[in-house]
mmCIF file of C-alpha atoms in Angstrom:
data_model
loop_
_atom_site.group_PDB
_atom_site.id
_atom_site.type_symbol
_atom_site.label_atom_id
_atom_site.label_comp_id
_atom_site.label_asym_id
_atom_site.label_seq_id
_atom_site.Cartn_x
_atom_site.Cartn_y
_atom_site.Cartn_z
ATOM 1 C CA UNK A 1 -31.234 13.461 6.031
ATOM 2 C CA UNK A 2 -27.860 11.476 6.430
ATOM 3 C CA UNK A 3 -27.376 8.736 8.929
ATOM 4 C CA UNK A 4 -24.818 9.815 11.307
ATOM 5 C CA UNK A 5 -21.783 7.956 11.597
ATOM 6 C CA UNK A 6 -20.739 5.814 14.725
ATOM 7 C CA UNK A 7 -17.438 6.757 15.568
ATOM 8 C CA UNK A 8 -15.585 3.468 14.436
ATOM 9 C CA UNK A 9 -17.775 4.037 11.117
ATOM 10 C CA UNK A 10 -16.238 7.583 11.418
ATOM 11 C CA UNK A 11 -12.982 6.281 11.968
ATOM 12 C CA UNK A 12 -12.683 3.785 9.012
ATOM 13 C CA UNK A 13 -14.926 6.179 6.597
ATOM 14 C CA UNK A 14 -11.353 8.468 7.468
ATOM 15 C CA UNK A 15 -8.526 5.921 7.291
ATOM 16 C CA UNK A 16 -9.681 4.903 3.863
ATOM 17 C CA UNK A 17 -10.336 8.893 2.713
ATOM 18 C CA UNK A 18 -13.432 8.287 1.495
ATOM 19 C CA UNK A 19 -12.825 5.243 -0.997
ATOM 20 C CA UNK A 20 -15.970 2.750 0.153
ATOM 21 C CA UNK A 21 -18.220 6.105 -1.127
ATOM 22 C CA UNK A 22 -15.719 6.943 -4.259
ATOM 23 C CA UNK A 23 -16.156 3.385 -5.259
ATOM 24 C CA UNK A 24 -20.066 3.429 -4.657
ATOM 25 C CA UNK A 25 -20.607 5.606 -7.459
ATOM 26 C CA UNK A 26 -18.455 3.831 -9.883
ATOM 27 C CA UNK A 27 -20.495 1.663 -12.757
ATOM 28 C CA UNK A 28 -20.568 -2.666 -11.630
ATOM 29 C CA UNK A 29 -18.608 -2.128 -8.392
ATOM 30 C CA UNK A 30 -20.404 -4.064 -6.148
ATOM 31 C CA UNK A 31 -19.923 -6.216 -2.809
ATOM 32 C CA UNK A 32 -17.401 -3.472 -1.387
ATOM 33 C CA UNK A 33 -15.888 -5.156 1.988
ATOM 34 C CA UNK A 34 -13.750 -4.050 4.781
ATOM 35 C CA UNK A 35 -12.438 -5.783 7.722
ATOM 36 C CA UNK A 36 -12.115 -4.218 10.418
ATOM 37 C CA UNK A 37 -9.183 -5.312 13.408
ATOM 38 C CA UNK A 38 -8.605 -3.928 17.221
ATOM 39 C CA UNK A 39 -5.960 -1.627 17.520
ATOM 40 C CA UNK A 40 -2.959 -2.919 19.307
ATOM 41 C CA UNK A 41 -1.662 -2.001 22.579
ATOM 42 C CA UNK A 42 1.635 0.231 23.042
ATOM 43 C CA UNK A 43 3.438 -2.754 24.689
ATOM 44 C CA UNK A 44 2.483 -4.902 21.429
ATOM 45 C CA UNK A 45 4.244 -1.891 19.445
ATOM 46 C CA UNK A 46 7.290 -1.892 21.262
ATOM 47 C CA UNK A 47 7.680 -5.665 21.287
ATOM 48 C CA UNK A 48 7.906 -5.733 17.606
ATOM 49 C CA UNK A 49 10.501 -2.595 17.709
ATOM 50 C CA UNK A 50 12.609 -4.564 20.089
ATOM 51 C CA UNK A 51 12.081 -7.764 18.196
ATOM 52 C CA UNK A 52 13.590 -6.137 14.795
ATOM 53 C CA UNK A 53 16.079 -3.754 17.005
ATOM 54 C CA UNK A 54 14.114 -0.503 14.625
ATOM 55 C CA UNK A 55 11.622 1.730 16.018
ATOM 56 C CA UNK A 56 8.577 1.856 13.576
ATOM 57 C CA UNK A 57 7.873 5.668 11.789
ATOM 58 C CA UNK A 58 6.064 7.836 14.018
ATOM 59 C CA UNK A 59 2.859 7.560 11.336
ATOM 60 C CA UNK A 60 3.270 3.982 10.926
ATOM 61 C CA UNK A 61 3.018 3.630 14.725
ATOM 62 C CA UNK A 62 -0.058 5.549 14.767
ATOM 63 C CA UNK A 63 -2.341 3.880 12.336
ATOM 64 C CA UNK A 64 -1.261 0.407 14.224
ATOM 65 C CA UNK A 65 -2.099 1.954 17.776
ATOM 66 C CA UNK A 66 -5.262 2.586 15.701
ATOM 67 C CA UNK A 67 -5.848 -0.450 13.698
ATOM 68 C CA UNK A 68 -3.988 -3.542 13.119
ATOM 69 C CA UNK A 69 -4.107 -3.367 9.710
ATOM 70 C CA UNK A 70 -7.191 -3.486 7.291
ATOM 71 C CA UNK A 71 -7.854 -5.053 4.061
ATOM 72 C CA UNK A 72 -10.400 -3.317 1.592
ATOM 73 C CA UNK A 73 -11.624 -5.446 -1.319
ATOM 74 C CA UNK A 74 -14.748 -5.154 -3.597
ATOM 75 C CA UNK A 75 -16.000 -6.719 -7.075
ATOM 76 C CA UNK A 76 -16.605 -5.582 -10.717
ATOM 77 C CA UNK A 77 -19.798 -6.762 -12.905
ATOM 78 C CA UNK A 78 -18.026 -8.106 -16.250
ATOM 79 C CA UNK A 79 -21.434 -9.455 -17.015
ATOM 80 C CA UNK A 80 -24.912 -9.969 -15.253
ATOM 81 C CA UNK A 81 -23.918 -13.301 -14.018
ATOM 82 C CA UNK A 82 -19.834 -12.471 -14.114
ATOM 83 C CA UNK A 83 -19.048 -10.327 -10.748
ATOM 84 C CA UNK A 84 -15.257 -10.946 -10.048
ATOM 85 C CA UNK A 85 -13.459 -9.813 -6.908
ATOM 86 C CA UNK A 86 -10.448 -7.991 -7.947
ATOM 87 C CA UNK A 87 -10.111 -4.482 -6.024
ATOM 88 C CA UNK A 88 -7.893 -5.437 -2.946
ATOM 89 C CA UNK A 89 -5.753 -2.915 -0.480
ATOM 90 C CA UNK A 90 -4.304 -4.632 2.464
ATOM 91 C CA UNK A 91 -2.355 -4.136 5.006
ATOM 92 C CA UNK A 92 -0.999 -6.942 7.527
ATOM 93 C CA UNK A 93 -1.093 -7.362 11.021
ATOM 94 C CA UNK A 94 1.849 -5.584 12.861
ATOM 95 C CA UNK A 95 3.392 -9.419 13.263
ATOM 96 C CA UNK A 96 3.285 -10.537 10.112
ATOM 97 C CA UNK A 97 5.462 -7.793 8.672
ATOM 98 C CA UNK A 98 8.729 -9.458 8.819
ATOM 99 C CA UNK A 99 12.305 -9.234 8.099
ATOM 100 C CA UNK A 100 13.436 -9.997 4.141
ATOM 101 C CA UNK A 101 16.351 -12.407 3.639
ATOM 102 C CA UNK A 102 15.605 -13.934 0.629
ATOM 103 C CA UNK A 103 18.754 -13.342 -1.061
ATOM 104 C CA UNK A 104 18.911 -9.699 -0.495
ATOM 105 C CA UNK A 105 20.965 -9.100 2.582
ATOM 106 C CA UNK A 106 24.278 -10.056 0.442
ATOM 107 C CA UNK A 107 23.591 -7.953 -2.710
ATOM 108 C CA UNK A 108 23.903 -4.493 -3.349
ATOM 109 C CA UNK A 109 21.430 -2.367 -5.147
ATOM 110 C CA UNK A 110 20.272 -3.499 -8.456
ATOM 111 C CA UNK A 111 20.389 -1.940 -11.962
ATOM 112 C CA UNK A 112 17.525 -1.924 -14.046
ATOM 113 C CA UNK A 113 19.021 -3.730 -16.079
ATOM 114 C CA UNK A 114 19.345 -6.815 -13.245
ATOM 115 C CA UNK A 115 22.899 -7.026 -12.767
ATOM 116 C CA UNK A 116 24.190 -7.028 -9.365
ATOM 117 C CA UNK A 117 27.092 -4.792 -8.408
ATOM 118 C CA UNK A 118 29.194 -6.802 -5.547
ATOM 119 C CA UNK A 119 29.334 -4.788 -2.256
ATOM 120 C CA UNK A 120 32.436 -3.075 -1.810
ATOM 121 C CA UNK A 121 33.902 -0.781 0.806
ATOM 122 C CA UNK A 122 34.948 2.276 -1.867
ATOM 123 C CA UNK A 123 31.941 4.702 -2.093
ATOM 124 C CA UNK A 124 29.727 4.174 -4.916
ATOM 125 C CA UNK A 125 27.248 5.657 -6.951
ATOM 126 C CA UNK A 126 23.311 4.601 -6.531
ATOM 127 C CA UNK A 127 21.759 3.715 -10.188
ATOM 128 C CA UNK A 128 18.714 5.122 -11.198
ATOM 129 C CA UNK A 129 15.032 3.457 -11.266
ATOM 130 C CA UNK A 130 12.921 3.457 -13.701
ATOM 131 C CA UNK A 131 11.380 6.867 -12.984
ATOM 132 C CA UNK A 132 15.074 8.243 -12.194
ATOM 133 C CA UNK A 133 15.069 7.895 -8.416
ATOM 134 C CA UNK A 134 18.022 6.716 -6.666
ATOM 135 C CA UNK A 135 17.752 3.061 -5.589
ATOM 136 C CA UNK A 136 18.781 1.624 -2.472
ATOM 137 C CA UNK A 137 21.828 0.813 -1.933
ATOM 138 C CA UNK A 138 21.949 -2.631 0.576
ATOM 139 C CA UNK A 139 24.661 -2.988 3.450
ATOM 140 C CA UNK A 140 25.352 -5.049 6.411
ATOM 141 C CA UNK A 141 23.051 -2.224 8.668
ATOM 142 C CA UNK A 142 20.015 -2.025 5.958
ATOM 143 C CA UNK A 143 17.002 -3.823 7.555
ATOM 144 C CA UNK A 144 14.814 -4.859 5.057
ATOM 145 C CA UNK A 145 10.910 -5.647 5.839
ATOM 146 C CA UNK A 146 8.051 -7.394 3.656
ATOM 147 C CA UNK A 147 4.824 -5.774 3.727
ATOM 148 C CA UNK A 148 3.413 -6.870 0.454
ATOM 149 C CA UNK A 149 3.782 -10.053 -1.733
ATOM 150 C CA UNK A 150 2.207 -8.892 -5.564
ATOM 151 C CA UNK A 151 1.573 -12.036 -6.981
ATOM 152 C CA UNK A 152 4.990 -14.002 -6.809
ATOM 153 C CA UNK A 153 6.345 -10.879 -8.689
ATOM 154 C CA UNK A 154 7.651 -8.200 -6.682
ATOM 155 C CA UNK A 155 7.173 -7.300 -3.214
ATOM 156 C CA UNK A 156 6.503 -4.118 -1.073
ATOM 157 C CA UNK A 157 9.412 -3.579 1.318
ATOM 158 C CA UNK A 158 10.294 -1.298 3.914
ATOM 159 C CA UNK A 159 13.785 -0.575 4.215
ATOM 160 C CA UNK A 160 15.797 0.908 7.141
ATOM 161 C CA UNK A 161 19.199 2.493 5.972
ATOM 162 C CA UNK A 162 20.041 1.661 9.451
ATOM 163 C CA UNK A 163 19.166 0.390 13.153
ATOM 164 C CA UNK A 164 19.467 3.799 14.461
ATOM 165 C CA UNK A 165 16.798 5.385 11.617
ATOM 166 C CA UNK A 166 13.371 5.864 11.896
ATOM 167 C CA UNK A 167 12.431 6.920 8.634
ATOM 168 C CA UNK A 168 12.278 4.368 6.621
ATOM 169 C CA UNK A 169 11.263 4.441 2.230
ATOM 170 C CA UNK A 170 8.916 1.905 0.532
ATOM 171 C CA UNK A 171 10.344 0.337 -2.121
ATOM 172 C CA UNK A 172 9.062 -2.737 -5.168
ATOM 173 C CA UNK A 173 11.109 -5.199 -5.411
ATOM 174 C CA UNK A 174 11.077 -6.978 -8.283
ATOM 175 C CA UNK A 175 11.834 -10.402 -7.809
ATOM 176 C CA UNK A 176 12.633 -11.925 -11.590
ATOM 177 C CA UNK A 177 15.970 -9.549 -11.440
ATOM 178 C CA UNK A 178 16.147 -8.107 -7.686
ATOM 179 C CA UNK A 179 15.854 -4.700 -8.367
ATOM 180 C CA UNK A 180 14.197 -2.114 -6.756
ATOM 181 C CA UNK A 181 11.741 0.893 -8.027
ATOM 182 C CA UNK A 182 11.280 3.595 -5.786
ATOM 183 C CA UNK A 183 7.447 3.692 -4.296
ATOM 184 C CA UNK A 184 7.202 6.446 -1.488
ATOM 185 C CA UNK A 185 8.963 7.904 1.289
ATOM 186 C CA UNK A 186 7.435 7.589 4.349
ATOM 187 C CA UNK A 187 4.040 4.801 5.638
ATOM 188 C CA UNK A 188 1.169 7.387 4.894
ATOM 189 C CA UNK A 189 2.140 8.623 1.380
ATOM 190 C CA UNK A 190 1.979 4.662 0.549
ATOM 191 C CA UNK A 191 -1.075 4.273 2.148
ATOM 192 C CA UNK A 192 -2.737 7.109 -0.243
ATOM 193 C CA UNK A 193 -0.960 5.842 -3.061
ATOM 194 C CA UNK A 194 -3.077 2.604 -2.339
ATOM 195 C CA UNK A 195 -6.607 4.555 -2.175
ATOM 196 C CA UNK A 196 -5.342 7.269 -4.923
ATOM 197 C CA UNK A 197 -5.120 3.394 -7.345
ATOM 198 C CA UNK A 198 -8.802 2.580 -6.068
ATOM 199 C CA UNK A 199 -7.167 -0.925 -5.128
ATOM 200 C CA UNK A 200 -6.971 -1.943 -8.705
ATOM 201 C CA UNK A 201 -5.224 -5.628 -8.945
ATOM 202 C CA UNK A 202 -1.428 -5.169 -8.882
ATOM 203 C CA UNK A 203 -1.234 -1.796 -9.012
ATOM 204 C CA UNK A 204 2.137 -1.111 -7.518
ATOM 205 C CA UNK A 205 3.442 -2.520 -10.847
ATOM 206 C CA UNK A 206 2.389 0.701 -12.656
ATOM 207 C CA UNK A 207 6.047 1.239 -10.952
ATOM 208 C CA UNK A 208 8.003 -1.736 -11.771
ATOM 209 C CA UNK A 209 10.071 -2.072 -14.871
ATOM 210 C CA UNK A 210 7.349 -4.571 -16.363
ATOM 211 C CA UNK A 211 4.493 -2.698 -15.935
ATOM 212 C CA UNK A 212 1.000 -4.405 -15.688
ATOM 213 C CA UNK A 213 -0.534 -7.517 -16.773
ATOM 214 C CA UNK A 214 -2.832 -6.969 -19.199
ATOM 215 C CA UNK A 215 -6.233 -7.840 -17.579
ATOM 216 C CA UNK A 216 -5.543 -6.005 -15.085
ATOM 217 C CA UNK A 217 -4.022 -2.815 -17.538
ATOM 218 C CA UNK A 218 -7.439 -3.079 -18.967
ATOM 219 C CA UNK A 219 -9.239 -2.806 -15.734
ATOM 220 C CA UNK A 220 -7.488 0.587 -15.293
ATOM 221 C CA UNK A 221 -8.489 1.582 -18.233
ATOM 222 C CA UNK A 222 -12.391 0.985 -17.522
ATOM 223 C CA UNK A 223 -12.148 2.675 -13.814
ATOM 224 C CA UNK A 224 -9.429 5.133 -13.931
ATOM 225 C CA UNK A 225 -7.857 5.555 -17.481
ATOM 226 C CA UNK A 226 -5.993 8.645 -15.958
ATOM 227 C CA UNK A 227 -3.495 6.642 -13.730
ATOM 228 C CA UNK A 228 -2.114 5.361 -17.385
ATOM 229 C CA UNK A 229 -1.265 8.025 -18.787
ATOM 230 C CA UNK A 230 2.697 9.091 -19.469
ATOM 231 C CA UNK A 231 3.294 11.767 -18.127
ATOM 232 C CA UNK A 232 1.345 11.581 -14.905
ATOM 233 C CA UNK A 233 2.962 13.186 -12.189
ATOM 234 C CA UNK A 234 2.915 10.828 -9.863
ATOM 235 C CA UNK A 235 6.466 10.256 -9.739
ATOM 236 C CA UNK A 236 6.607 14.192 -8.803
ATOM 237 C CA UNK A 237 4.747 13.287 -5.869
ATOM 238 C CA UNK A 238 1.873 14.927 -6.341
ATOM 239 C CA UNK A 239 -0.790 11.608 -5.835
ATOM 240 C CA UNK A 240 -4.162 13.443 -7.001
ATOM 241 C CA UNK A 241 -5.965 10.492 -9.067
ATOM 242 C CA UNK A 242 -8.600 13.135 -10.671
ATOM 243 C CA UNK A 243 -10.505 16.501 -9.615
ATOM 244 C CA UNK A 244 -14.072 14.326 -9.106
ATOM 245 C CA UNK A 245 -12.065 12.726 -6.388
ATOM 246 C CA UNK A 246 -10.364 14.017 -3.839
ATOM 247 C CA UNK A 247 -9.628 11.863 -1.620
ATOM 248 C CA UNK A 248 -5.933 12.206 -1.327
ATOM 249 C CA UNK A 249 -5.000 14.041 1.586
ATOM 250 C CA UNK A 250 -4.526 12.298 4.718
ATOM 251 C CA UNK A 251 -5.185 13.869 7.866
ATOM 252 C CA UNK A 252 -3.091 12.881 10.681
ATOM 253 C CA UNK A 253 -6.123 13.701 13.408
ATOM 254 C CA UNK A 254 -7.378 10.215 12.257
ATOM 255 C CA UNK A 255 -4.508 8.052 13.743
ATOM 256 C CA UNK A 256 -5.957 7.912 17.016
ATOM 257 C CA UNK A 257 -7.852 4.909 19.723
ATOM 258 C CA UNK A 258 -11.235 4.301 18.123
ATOM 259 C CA UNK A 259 -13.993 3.126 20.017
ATOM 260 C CA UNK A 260 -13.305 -0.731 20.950
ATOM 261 C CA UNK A 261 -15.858 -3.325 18.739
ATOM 262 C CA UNK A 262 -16.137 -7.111 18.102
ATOM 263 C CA UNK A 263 -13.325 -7.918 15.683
ATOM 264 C CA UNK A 264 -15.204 -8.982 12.343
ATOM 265 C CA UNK A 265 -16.039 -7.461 8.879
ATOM 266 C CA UNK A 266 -17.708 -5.128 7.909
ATOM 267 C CA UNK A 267 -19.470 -5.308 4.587
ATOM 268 C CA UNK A 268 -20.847 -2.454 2.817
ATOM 269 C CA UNK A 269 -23.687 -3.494 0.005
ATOM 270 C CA UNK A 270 -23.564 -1.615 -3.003
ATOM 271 C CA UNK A 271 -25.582 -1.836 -5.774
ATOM 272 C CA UNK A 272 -24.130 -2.417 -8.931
ATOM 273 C CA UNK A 273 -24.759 0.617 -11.335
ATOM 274 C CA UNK A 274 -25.001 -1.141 -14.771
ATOM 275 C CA UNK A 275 -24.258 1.096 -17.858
#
């Protein structure tokens, strides 16, 4: 018979849909770990919104009233005395997501090509991502936040058309050139995208115009060969990484106060499962 869950066990088994047991059955994961962080307060909330003059997507709001941020990371078994950490999802603490400057508040959306088209005040058309989504395009009201940095090579921003929105997109921003590739529209369909990719290294550049490094392109292909392939229809939305896992629906019941605990990891031991 099962163990029952505790309810902050409950909570986190929830938030991550399921990935800590997905990844316990994969071959040479091992040393799967997840920290675990007090919710903040309303009044911590609202201090941020007032900070940055934006008020924060009702589902983003939610998961930090719930947790302030997590990070989920676990190892692979390249050998019997090789275990590498590489699988990594995190998400910061409300504070350290922070307003972009870096060059971006003067240009206007980039081409994938990496030309810059000067801001003007006649109407213009957005250009096209990679995967032929309209790309931002950046004016004196866009707010522009970090919430991932991938490696010195793009970055995971949250972009505000204006003060007065709250519905913000999630774009990558690839650094080399300054352009941007569409990622998802709203805080929780990122947050699946990030379980749907297992937390494989870098995976948010499956969506950049580069694509992936190699180690970690062959990673993908050991664990989940099916996020590769071409015509994947992930781009239509539709985030359902195979039929042996389905983990990608995220129910909104779980954004809620969970039980109060000391504020330190929590490591799940799994046994590697050698081939």
């Amino acid at each position: 018979m099962s163990k029952k869950l505790s309810p902050e066990d409950a909570f986190y088994e929830n938030l991550t849909l399921g990935l800590i047991k997905t990844l316990s059955s994969v071959p040479r994961v091992c040393n799967v770990n997840l920290e675990r962080r007090q919710p903040l307060n309303p009044c911590q909330v609202v201090n941020w919104e007032q900070r940055h003059c934006v008020y924060l997507p009702e589902d983003m709001k939610k998961f930090y009233l719930s947790t302030d941020g997590f990070v989920l990371n676990w190892s692979y078994q390249y050998a019997p005395n090789d275990v590498r950490r590489v699988g990594y999802i995190h998400f910061p603490h409300l504070l350290q997501v922070t307003l972009l400057r870096e060059n971006i508040e003067n240009t206007h959306s980039v081409s994938s090509s990496g030309s810059a088209a000067a801001i003007s005040s006649a109407p213009t058309v957005a250009a096209k991502d990679k995967w032929d989504n309209a790309t931002p395009i950046i004016t004196a009201k866009t707010k522009i936040f970090e919430i991932n940095n991938i490696n010195e090579m793009a970055k995971v921003c949250m972009l505000y058309d204006s003060t007065s929105s709250n519905n913000p997109r999630f774009y990558l921003l690839e650094l080399s050139t300054l352009s941007w590739q569409f990622l998802a529209e709203t805080f929780s369909e990122y947050l699946r995208m990030a379980i749907a990719h297992l937390g494989l290294p870098y995976w948010e550049l499956c969506f950049s115009s580069f694509g992936l490094p190699s180690w970690t392109e062959q990673l993908f292909l050991l664990l989940a060969p099916h996020l590769l392939e071409k015509h994947e229809l992930r781009r239509g939305r539709i985030i359902n990484p195979a039929c042996e896992h389905p983990y990608n629906i995220l129910d909104p019941n779980i954004f809620r106060s969970k039980p109060k605990g000391t504020n330190k990891s929590s490591t799940s031991s799994l046994k590697s499962h050698n081939k």
